[in-house]
Amino acid sequence: MTQSPSLSEATSCVASHCELGEGPGWNANTNEVRWMNILASELHHAAADGSRHRITALARKTSYAALTTEGDYLLVAEHQLSRFDPTTGELADFLPFETNHSPATRSNDARVDTHGSLWLSSMGLNAEAGAGSLYRLHRGQLTRLMSGLSIPNALCFSPDGRYAYFSDTTTGQVMRWMLDADGWPLSAAGRYEAPEVWADLRESGGNPDGAIIDSEGHMWIALWGAGRVARLDHEGREVAHVTLPVSQPSCPLLGGESLDILYITTAYEGMPLSTSQAESTQNGNLFACDLSAAGIKGLAEPLLILG
């Protein structure tokens, strides 16, 4: 297993007990963190300190809520992208998503890029090999960038917008894709150029899951099964980490008023726990760790431009 300095241990911030917590985001206007419980079709919100936790039941398994320039959310869910007003609860279908795909799929990871476009992925409901795809939603138009993926994860972008990163979790590697001036993968002869292997995490003790980029351009990536979130430098080498008292971190977020609190969603999916047993543990909770002493800060979350 890769050894690196431990910056701290994250502690439970919200006892959310998510079977599959995912997709955290920070809303600077309301000073709230949001995240999803995918398998339970729930949207969670809480204040920066974990207080005022509330849960909104959704109609579909939803993996991400992208904050738009108009102040509402675009929900990324199985078979459908929808507009959702968190104030009124109004929901409106926006665009179908893999409605006729076989085997059946659901949405997985998603992230807004530096151009205000949404990258989103799908995977098989039972994680079938090669059933997933990677897409980009640009100004309301959905384009498939890649297919044949199993568990697409770790979507994030370099601060200068030159690179997109992603992982097919089953490979244990993080890929890097060079982008053009409009945020599309570079292409030649009508085809996208292949991404390159940027980080090899097969000896990390866990599987690469959700990821973000901090203000220094370093990646923070959840290592599912390893109970830690690793910080990778510009060459993809692990240089530090934060530990958790649970084994399945799913996605990090740098939020808080100064963007220096590391929030981490977790899960108890796949564990031999009943619902009552899961609720007596910290598995599935939202965790937090103050990184201000280390001088680490995040980047402001780009808003999704739909028109």
XYZ file of C-alpha atoms in Angstrom:
307
model
C 0.000 0.000 0.000
C 1.209 3.509 -0.831
C 2.482 5.400 2.227
C 1.991 9.156 2.553
C 1.648 11.620 5.456
C -1.736 11.642 7.166
C -3.085 15.168 7.534
C -5.912 14.220 9.880
C -8.787 11.836 10.503
C -12.194 12.965 9.337
C -15.034 12.780 11.846
C -18.746 12.215 11.366
C -20.496 15.478 10.518
C -24.016 14.270 9.678
C -25.504 10.919 10.706
C -27.100 10.468 7.295
C -26.788 6.649 7.134
C -26.719 6.583 3.324
C -26.507 3.169 1.720
C -24.664 4.893 -1.130
C -23.762 8.488 -0.298
C -22.395 10.292 -3.362
C -22.192 13.489 -5.391
C -21.422 16.164 -2.761
C -21.514 19.831 -3.742
C -21.176 23.196 -2.012
C -23.658 26.036 -2.481
C -21.867 29.284 -1.581
C -25.099 31.308 -1.700
C -26.763 29.300 1.064
C -23.587 28.043 2.787
C -24.823 24.482 2.527
C -23.381 21.148 1.544
C -25.587 18.823 -0.499
C -25.188 15.172 -1.371
C -27.148 12.194 -2.647
C -28.187 8.822 -1.283
C -28.377 7.207 -4.717
C -30.077 3.897 -3.973
C -32.688 5.485 -1.686
C -33.455 8.307 -4.182
C -32.677 11.050 -1.654
C -31.221 14.558 -1.813
C -29.571 15.686 1.442
C -28.711 19.221 2.587
C -26.941 20.484 5.705
C -25.267 23.617 7.033
C -21.475 23.745 7.021
C -21.280 22.425 10.598
C -23.682 19.576 9.859
C -26.713 21.190 11.499
C -30.082 21.722 9.791
C -29.863 18.353 8.045
C -32.847 17.742 5.819
C -33.754 15.067 3.283
C -35.811 15.419 0.103
C -37.320 12.257 -1.393
C -36.890 12.046 -5.163
C -38.716 10.033 -7.810
C -35.637 8.277 -9.218
C -32.210 7.006 -8.203
C -30.247 10.244 -8.503
C -26.477 10.592 -8.377
C -25.872 14.341 -8.643
C -27.615 17.712 -8.302
C -25.816 20.284 -10.459
C -26.401 23.895 -9.417
C -27.387 25.955 -12.461
C -26.893 29.621 -13.310
C -30.635 30.064 -12.708
C -30.398 28.906 -9.096
C -32.121 25.541 -9.429
C -30.655 22.038 -9.789
C -30.307 19.730 -12.740
C -30.827 16.270 -11.262
C -28.798 13.487 -12.873
C -30.834 10.301 -12.486
C -31.609 6.958 -14.069
C -33.343 7.464 -17.435
C -33.916 11.205 -16.951
C -32.281 14.591 -16.404
C -34.679 16.917 -14.587
C -34.872 20.514 -13.390
C -35.582 20.753 -9.653
C -36.348 23.842 -7.596
C -35.162 23.093 -4.034
C -37.278 25.953 -2.660
C -40.649 24.972 -4.112
C -40.011 21.278 -4.799
C -41.140 21.731 -8.402
C -39.737 19.045 -10.736
C -39.718 19.178 -14.541
C -38.293 16.679 -17.024
C -35.417 18.134 -19.025
C -33.838 15.392 -21.147
C -34.114 11.583 -21.295
C -30.992 9.639 -20.367
C -30.212 6.115 -21.630
C -33.888 5.156 -21.711
C -33.415 2.184 -24.059
C -30.048 0.975 -22.842
C -29.512 -2.743 -22.274
C -28.584 -3.912 -19.717
C -30.455 -1.420 -17.552
C -28.310 1.451 -16.314
C -28.389 4.323 -13.860
C -26.417 7.537 -13.620
C -23.225 7.526 -11.587
C -20.575 10.244 -11.287
C -21.055 13.806 -12.581
C -19.264 17.165 -12.386
C -19.548 20.607 -14.018
C -16.435 21.658 -15.942
C -14.767 25.054 -16.202
C -16.934 25.923 -19.230
C -20.193 25.421 -17.332
C -20.898 22.096 -19.044
C -21.830 18.900 -17.220
C -19.890 15.663 -17.572
C -21.928 12.681 -16.427
C -21.654 8.935 -16.539
C -23.754 5.787 -16.447
C -23.199 2.252 -15.213
C -25.137 -1.011 -15.183
C -27.588 -1.457 -12.313
C -25.553 -4.492 -11.289
C -22.203 -2.999 -12.357
C -22.154 -5.115 -15.512
C -18.786 -4.945 -17.273
C -18.728 -2.425 -20.119
C -22.340 -1.254 -19.636
C -21.427 2.328 -18.741
C -20.763 5.444 -20.775
C -19.388 8.955 -20.346
C -21.250 12.021 -21.640
C -20.975 15.794 -21.824
C -24.035 18.035 -21.587
C -23.080 21.292 -23.319
C -25.668 24.072 -23.564
C -28.513 21.598 -23.417
C -27.097 19.105 -25.938
C -25.988 15.666 -24.717
C -22.992 14.001 -26.419
C -21.618 10.542 -25.678
C -17.823 10.759 -25.314
C -16.999 7.158 -24.482
C -18.726 3.806 -24.004
C -17.661 0.384 -22.744
C -16.959 1.554 -19.194
C -17.934 -0.391 -16.079
C -17.980 2.026 -13.098
C -17.071 5.542 -14.352
C -15.894 7.745 -11.504
C -13.452 10.505 -10.466
C -14.755 13.121 -12.911
C -12.928 16.413 -12.310
C -10.993 19.072 -14.201
C -7.731 20.980 -14.008
C -8.192 24.612 -12.889
C -7.062 25.900 -16.295
C -9.576 23.697 -18.114
C -6.904 21.891 -20.129
C -7.543 18.420 -18.731
C -10.422 16.191 -17.701
C -9.805 13.303 -15.322
C -11.861 10.165 -14.820
C -11.521 6.571 -13.715
C -13.139 3.283 -14.556
C -12.994 2.096 -10.956
C -12.478 -1.552 -11.883
C -9.141 -0.721 -13.564
C -7.624 0.958 -10.483
C -6.299 3.766 -12.675
C -7.103 7.444 -13.228
C -7.119 8.665 -16.818
C -6.323 12.156 -18.093
C -7.875 13.588 -21.248
C -6.495 16.685 -22.948
C -9.228 19.179 -23.871
C -9.531 21.821 -26.553
C -10.372 25.486 -25.985
C -14.108 24.679 -25.759
C -13.653 21.870 -23.259
C -14.041 18.925 -25.648
C -11.527 16.062 -25.805
C -9.000 16.688 -28.569
C -9.973 14.929 -31.777
C -8.366 13.942 -35.044
C -9.941 12.495 -38.174
C -13.351 12.807 -36.563
C -12.455 10.696 -33.527
C -11.551 11.637 -29.963
C -7.951 10.985 -29.068
C -7.471 8.340 -26.393
C -6.956 9.495 -22.797
C -3.707 8.597 -21.058
C -3.117 6.776 -17.780
C -2.285 9.516 -15.283
C -2.293 7.733 -11.913
C -2.001 4.040 -11.093
C -3.752 3.300 -7.791
C -3.778 -0.482 -7.966
C -1.392 -0.670 -4.985
C -3.265 1.964 -2.944
C -5.275 -0.526 -0.922
C -8.588 0.711 -2.325
C -10.492 1.407 -5.525
C -10.614 4.929 -7.044
C -14.022 6.528 -6.614
C -15.097 10.197 -6.587
C -12.536 12.991 -6.898
C -12.078 16.769 -6.889
C -9.253 19.178 -7.726
C -8.042 21.722 -5.151
C -6.766 25.268 -5.693
C -3.209 24.016 -6.294
C -4.359 21.637 -9.005
C -3.911 18.550 -6.815
C -6.485 15.789 -6.863
C -8.337 14.454 -3.820
C -9.686 10.985 -4.542
C -11.751 8.637 -2.386
C -10.275 5.149 -2.104
C -13.233 2.826 -1.663
C -12.352 0.008 0.699
C -9.228 1.704 2.045
C -10.863 4.137 4.479
C -8.984 7.156 3.218
C -8.994 10.023 0.726
C -5.658 10.515 -1.030
C -4.143 13.745 -2.304
C -2.300 13.284 -5.615
C 0.219 15.760 -7.030
C 0.402 16.944 -10.642
C 2.132 13.714 -11.667
C -0.495 11.513 -10.037
C 1.633 10.538 -7.029
C 0.061 10.276 -3.583
C 1.575 12.967 -1.360
C -0.858 13.065 1.591
C -4.112 11.576 2.804
C -6.980 11.917 5.254
C -8.249 8.814 7.035
C -11.772 7.855 8.072
C -13.076 5.436 10.699
C -15.156 3.708 7.978
C -13.880 1.770 4.981
C -16.005 3.012 2.083
C -15.491 6.718 1.298
C -17.162 7.530 -2.007
C -16.505 11.173 -2.894
C -14.745 14.219 -1.385
C -15.670 17.903 -1.532
C -13.810 21.031 -0.409
C -16.461 23.375 0.935
C -17.244 25.676 3.822
C -17.076 29.467 3.797
C -13.328 29.423 3.015
C -13.453 26.194 0.965
C -11.058 24.510 3.405
C -13.318 21.870 4.935
C -12.980 18.447 3.353
C -16.387 16.760 3.295
C -16.557 13.075 2.409
C -19.597 10.986 1.537
C -19.500 7.318 2.538
C -21.553 4.164 2.005
C -22.500 0.822 3.499
C -23.498 -0.660 0.119
C -22.306 -4.257 -0.147
C -21.672 -4.621 3.569
C -23.374 -7.509 5.429
C -25.426 -5.060 7.497
C -29.142 -4.793 8.008
C -30.640 -1.298 7.920
C -30.841 -1.217 11.715
C -27.227 -2.376 12.046
C -26.075 0.246 9.531
C -27.800 2.993 11.496
C -25.890 1.980 14.632
C -22.554 2.535 12.872
C -20.972 5.519 11.115
C -21.023 3.816 7.708
C -22.931 6.008 5.254
C -22.480 9.223 7.231
C -21.143 12.511 5.892
C -17.663 13.137 7.306
C -15.678 16.373 7.578
C -12.115 17.460 8.214
C -10.786 21.031 8.632
C -7.743 21.465 6.375
C -7.166 25.177 7.051
C -4.046 24.461 9.129
C -2.519 22.700 6.105
C -3.275 25.696 3.889
C -5.425 23.590 1.543
C -8.411 25.172 -0.191
C -10.849 24.156 -2.853
C -12.151 25.836 -5.959
C -15.516 27.538 -6.336
C -18.048 25.207 -7.894
C -18.789 26.191 -11.514
C -22.450 26.741 -12.316
C -24.141 24.709 -15.012
C -25.153 26.700 -18.102
C -28.130 25.057 -19.791
C -28.949 27.576 -22.508
